[in-house]
Short mmCIF file of C-alpha atoms in Angstrom, two decimals:
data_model
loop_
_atom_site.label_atom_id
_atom_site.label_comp_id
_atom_site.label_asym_id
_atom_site.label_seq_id
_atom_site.Cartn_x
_atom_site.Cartn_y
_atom_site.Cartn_z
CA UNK A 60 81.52 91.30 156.95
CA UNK A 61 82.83 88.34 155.52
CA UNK A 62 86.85 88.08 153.95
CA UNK A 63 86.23 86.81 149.89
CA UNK A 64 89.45 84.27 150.60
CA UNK A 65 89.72 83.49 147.30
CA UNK A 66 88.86 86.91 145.90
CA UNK A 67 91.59 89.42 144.78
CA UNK A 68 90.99 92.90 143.38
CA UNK A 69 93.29 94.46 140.91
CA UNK A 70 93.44 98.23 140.69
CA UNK A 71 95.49 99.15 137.34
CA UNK A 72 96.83 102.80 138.83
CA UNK A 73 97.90 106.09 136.85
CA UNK A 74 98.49 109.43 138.96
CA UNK A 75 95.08 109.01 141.07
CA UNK A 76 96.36 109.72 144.22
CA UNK A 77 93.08 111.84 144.61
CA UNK A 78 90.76 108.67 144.52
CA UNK A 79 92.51 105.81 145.45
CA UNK A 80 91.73 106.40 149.16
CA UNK A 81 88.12 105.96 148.54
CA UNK A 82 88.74 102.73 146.52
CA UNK A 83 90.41 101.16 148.67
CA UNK A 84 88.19 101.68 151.66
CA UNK A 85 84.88 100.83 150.31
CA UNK A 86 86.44 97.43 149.23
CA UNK A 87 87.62 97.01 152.80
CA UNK A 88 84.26 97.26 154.27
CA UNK A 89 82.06 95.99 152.21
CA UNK A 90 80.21 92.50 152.96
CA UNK A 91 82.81 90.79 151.35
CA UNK A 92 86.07 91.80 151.60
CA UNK A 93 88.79 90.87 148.72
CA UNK A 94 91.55 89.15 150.63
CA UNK A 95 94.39 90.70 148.69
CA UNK A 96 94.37 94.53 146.84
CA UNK A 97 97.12 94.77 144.51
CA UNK A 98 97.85 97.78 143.07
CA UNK A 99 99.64 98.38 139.58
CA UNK A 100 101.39 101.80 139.65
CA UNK A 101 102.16 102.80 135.73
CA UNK A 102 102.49 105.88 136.61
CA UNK A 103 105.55 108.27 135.57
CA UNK A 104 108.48 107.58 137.87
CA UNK A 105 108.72 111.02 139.69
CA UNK A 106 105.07 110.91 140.89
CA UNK A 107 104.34 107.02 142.17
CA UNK A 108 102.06 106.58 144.80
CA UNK A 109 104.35 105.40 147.17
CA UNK A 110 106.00 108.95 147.08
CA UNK A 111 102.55 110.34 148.20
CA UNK A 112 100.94 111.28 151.37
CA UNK A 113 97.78 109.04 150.10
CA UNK A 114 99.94 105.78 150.70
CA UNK A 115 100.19 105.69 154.11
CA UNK A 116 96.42 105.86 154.03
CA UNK A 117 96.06 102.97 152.32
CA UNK A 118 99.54 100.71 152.83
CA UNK A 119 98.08 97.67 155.13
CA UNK A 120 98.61 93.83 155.40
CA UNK A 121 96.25 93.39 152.40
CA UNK A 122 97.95 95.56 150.03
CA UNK A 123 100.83 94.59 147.40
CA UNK A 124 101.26 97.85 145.53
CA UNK A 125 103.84 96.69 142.46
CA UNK A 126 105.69 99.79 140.18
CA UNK A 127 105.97 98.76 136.26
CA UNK A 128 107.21 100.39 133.48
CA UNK A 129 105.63 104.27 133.13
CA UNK A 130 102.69 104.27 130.82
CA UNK A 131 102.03 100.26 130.29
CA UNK A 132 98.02 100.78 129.59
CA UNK A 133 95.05 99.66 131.33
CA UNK A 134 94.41 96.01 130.09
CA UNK A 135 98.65 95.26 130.72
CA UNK A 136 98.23 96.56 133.90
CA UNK A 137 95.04 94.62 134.56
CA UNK A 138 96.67 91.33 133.33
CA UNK A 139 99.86 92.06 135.73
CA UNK A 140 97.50 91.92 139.15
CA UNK A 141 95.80 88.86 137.30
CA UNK A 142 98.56 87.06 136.62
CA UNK A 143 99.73 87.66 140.80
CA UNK A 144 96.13 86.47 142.00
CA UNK A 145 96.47 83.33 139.61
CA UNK A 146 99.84 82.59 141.09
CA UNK A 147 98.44 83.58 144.75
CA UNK A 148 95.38 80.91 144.34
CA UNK A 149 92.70 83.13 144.09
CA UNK A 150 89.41 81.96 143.11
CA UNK A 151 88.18 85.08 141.19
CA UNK A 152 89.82 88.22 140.36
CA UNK A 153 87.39 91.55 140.27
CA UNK A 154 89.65 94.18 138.23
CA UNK A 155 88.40 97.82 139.31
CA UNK A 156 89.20 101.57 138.03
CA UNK A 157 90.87 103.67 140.25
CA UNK A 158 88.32 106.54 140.33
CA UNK A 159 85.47 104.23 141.13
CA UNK A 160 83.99 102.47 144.97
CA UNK A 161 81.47 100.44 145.36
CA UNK A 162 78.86 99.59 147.58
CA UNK A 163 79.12 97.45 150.43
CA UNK A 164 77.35 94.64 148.55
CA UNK A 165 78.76 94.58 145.35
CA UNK A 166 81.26 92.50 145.09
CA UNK A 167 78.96 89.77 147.35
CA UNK A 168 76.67 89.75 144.62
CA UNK A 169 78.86 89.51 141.80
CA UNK A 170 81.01 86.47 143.63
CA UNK A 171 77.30 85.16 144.20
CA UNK A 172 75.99 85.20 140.84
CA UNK A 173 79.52 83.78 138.60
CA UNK A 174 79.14 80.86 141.17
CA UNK A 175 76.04 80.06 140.80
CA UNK A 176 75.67 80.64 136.58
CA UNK A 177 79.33 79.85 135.46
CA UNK A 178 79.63 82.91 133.65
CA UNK A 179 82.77 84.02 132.28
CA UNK A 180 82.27 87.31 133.27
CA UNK A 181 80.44 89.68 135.74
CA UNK A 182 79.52 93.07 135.87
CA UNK A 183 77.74 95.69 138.06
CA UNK A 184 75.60 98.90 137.27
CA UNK A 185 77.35 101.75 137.39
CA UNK A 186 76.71 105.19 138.27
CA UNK A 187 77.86 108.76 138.67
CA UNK A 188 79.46 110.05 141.83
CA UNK A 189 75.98 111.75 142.72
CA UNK A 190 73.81 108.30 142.13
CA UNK A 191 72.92 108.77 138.76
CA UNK A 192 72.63 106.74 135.52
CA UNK A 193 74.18 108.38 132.90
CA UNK A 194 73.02 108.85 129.28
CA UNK A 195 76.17 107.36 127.67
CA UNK A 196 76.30 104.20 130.43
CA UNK A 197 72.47 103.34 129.70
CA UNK A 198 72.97 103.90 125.61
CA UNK A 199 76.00 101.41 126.14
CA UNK A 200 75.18 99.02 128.75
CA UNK A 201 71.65 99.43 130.21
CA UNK A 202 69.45 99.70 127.43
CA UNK A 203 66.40 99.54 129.15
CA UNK A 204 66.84 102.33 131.44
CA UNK A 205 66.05 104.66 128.41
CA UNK A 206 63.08 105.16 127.15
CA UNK A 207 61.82 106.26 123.67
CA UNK A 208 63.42 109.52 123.40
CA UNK A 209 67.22 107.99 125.10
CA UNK A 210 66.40 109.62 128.50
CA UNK A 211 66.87 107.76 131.28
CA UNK A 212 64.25 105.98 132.79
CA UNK A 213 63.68 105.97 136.99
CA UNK A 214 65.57 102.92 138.41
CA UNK A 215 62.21 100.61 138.89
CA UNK A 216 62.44 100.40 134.91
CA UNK A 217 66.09 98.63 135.35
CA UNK A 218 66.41 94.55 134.83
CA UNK A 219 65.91 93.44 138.72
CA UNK A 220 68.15 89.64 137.83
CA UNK A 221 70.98 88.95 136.45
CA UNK A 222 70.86 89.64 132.40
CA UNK A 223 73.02 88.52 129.59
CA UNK A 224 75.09 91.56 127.76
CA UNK A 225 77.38 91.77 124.59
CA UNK A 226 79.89 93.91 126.78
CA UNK A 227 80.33 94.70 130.00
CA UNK A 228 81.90 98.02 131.30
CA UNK A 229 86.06 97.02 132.13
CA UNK A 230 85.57 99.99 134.89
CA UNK A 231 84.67 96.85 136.98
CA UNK A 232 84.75 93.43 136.01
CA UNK A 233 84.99 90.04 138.18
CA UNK A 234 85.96 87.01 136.49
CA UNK A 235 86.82 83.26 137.63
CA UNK A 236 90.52 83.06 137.58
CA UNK A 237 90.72 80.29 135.28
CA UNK A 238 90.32 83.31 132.56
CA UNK A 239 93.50 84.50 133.10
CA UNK A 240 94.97 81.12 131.54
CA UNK A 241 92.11 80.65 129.08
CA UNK A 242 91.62 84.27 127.68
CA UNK A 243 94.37 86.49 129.17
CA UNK A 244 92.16 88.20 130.22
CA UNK A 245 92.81 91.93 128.21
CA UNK A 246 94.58 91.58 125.06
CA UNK A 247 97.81 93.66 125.51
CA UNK A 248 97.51 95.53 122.05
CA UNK A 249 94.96 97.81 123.79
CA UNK A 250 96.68 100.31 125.60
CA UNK A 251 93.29 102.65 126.95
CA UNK A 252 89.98 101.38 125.92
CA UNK A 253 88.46 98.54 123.60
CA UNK A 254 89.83 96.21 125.13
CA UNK A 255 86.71 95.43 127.58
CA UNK A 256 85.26 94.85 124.20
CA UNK A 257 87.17 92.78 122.52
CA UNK A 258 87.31 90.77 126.19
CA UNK A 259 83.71 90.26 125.76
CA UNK A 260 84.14 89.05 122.26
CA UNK A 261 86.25 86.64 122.52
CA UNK A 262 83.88 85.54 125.70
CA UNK A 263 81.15 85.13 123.46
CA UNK A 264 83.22 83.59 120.86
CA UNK A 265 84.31 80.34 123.26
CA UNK A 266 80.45 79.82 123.97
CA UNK A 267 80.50 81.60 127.43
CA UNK A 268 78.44 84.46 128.49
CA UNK A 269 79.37 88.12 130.62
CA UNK A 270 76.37 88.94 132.65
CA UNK A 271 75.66 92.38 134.24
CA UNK A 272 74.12 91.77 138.01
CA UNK A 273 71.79 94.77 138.76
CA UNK A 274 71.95 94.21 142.31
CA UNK A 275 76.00 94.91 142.55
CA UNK A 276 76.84 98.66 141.92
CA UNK A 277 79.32 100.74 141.73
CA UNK A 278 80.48 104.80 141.54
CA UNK A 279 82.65 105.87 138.83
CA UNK A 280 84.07 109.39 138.85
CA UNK A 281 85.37 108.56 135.08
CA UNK A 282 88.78 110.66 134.87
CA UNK A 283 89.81 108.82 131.71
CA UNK A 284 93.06 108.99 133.18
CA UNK A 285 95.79 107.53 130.49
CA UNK A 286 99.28 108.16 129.90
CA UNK A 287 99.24 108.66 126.18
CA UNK A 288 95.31 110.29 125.50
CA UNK A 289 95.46 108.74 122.55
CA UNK A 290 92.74 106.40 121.42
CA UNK A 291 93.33 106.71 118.15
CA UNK A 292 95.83 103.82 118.60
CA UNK A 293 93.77 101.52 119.77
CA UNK A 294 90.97 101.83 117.28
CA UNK A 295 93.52 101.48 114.25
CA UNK A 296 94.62 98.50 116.25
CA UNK A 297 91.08 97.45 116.31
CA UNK A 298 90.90 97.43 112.62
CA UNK A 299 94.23 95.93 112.27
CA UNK A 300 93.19 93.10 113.88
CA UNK A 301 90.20 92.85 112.23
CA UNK A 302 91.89 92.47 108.62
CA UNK A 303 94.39 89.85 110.57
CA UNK A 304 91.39 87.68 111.53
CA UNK A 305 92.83 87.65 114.96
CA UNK A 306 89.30 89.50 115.98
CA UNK A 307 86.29 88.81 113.99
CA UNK A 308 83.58 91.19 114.60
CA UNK A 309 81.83 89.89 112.06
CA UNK A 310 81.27 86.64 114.35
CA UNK A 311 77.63 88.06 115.05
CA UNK A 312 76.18 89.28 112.39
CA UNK A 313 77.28 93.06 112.52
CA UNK A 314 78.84 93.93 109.59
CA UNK A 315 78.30 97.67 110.24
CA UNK A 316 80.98 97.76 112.98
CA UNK A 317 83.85 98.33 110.63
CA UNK A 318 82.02 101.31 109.15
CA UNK A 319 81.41 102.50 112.69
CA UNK A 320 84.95 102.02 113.76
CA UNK A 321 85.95 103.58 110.30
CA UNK A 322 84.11 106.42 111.10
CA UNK A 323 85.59 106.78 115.17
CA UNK A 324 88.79 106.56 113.60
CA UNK A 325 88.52 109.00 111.54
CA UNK A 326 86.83 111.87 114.02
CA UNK A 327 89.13 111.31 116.57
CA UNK A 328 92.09 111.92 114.39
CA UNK A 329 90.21 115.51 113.71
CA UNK A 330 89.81 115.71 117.30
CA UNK A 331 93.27 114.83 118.41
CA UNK A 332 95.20 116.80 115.13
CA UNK A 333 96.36 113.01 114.25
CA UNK A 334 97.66 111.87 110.68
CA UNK A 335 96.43 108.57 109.41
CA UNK A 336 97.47 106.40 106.20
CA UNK A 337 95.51 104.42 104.56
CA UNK A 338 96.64 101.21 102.91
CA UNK A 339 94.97 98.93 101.16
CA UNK A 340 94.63 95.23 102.33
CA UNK A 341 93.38 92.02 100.78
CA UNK A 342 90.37 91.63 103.11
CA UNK A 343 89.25 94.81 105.16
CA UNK A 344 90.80 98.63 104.80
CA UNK A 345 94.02 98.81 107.59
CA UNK A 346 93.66 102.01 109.26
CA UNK A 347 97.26 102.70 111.32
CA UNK A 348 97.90 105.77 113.19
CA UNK A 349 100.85 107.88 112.52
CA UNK A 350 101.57 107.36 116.19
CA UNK A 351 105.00 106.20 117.82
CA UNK A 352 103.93 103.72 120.51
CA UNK A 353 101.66 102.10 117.60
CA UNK A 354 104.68 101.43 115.85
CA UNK A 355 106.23 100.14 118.57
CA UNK A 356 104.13 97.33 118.83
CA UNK A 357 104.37 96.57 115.62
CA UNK A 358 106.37 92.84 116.91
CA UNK A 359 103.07 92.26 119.28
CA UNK A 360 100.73 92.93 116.04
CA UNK A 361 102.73 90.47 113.60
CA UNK A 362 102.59 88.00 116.46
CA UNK A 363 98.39 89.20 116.49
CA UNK A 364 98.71 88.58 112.68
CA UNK A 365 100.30 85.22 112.98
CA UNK A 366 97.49 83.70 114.62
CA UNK A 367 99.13 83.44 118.21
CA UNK A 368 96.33 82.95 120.83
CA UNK A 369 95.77 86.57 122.89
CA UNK A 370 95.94 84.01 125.97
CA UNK A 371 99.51 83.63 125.02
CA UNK A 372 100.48 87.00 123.88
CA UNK A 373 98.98 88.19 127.53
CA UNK A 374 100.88 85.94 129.75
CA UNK A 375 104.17 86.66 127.97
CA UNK A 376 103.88 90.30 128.05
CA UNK A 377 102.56 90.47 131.74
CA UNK A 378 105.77 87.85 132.71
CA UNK A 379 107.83 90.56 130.95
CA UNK A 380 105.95 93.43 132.30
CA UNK A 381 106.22 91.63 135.86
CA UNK A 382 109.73 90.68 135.40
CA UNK A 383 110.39 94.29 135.42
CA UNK A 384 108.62 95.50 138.01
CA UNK A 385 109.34 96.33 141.80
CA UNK A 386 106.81 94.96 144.48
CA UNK A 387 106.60 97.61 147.55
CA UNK A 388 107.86 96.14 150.92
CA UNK A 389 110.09 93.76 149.54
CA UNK A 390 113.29 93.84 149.01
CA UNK A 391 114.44 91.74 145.59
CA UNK A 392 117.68 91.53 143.73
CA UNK A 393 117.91 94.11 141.26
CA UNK A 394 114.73 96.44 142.01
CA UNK A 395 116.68 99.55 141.98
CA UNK A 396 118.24 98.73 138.95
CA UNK A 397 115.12 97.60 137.36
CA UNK A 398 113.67 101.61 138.84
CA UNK A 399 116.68 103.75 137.45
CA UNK A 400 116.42 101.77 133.94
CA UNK A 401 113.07 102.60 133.57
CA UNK A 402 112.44 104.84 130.60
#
């Protein structure tokens, strides 16, 4: 076993005190081992890890667990632990879901392969608990492990190098940290999913490539652990953006996405009981979701809308969200103040 000095992993944490263990262990002992794990509780305040059993199974020299605001989102939380590695000197940061592990290798060969191609970001293959591919992974990010009728081929079907994708899974991602200046990394309009996506957009965008690495894998449990369950938000952010010009999916050719996202919209409102509105705009249809924390970011959108880089918009909000947060095992002016204020 080797220690990855100038690798860090981020875990962005909500309530999984069941998994975290299993995370955090399989990262420890595998071939290379991150130097630093820092943990981003966003949990509610009244059930942090740090108030758990499962912490003192995990608390060690190589830990920095840090408590934000309740209910920050995925990519914000993501960004937080990037913006600490950046500031630590890491070399790469690998961001990874709470209810995944991976194998011993897996971070080895994802290290192995950025060096060696430059690419902005790298991915593994992931699969179920049991050691499985599923349907909805393959359909999204291993197209050739299906075969004519979208089952799922046996493995020796899989890419065996390194192969160029349009998106990568965020479940686990490892990038060079010089993406935390350049792209943000997560844009933090996206509170739960899509913004993985957009990520990879905006990769492919600046001429730079993600690559998935067959050779690095990982196990995802997939809890879809979030503190609001509502992605309707996110995909009428999705389309807001996309009449602001601040995301062009139509970059590439695929002018069908906004009828797709239309569409996702649109049944997960049914699914969820949501209202929407519908307003017209001067370029594409604005789809916003009768939903509070939507409106709250209505400042971060018109900043979206105004052109501001997402690099920019990223760094501010995870100095803010940073600013506000309380780093376990040390003791700095105000962090009790900063945890009682929390709302």
């Amino acid at each position: 076993m080797s220690e990855g000095g100038g690798v860090h992993a981020v875990v962005p944490y909500y309530r999984g005190h069941a998994y975290i263990e299993r995370l955090v262990g399989s990262l420890r002992s595998g071939t290379l081992r991150p130097r630093r794990i820092t943990i981003i509780d966003n949990g509610p305040v009244e059930d942090r890890l740090r108030a758990t059993p499962v912490w003192n199974a995990v608390v060690g020299d190589d830990i920095t667990l840090v408590e934000t605001r309740p209910g920050i989102g995925f990519g914000r939380a993501c960004n937080a632990g990037a913006a600490i590695a950046a500031s630590a000197g890491a070399t790469h940061v690998v961001v990874i879901n709470q209810d995944a592990w991976v194998t011993p290798d897996a971070l080895e060969h994802l290290v192995a392969v950025q060096v060696a191609t430059g690419a902005a970001l790298t991915g593994p293959v992931q699969l179920t608990p049991e050691g499985e591919l599923s349907t909805f992974y393959a359909r999204h990010y291993l197209p050739e492990a299906l075969d004519g009728a979208g089952r799922v081929n046996k493995r020796s079907a899989w890419p065996q190098q390194p192969v160029a994708r349009g998106m990568l899974s965020g479940a686990c991602l490892l990038f060079p940290t010089s993406l935390v200046s350049s792209h943000g990394p997560f844009d933090p309009l996206y509170t739960m999913y899509g913004e993985d996506n957009d990520l990879a957009r905006r990769v492919r965008a600046s001429g730079l490539c993600s690559l998935q690495v067959p050779a690095a894998v990982i196990h995802h449990v997939h809890t879809n652990a979030n503190a609001t369950d509502n992605p309707v938000a996110n995909l009428a952010v999705r389309v807001w953006l996309m009449e602001a010009g601040s995301v062009n999916l139509l970059r590439d050719g695929r002018g069908s996405i906004i009828a797709d996202v239309a569409r996702q919209v649109l049944r997960r409102a049914w699914q969820y009981g949501r209202e929407l509105s519908l307003h017209g705009a001067p370029a594409l249809p604005v789809l916003v979701a009768s939903d509070r924390r939507l409106w709250e970011r209505r400042g971060d959108l018109a900043r979206a809308r105004r052109g501001e880089p997402v690099a920019t918009r990223a760094h501010a909000v995870a100095q803010q969200d940073l600013g506000e947060a309380v780093r376990v095992g040390r003791q700095e002016p105000g962090s009790e103040a900063a945890e009682t204020s929390r709302s």
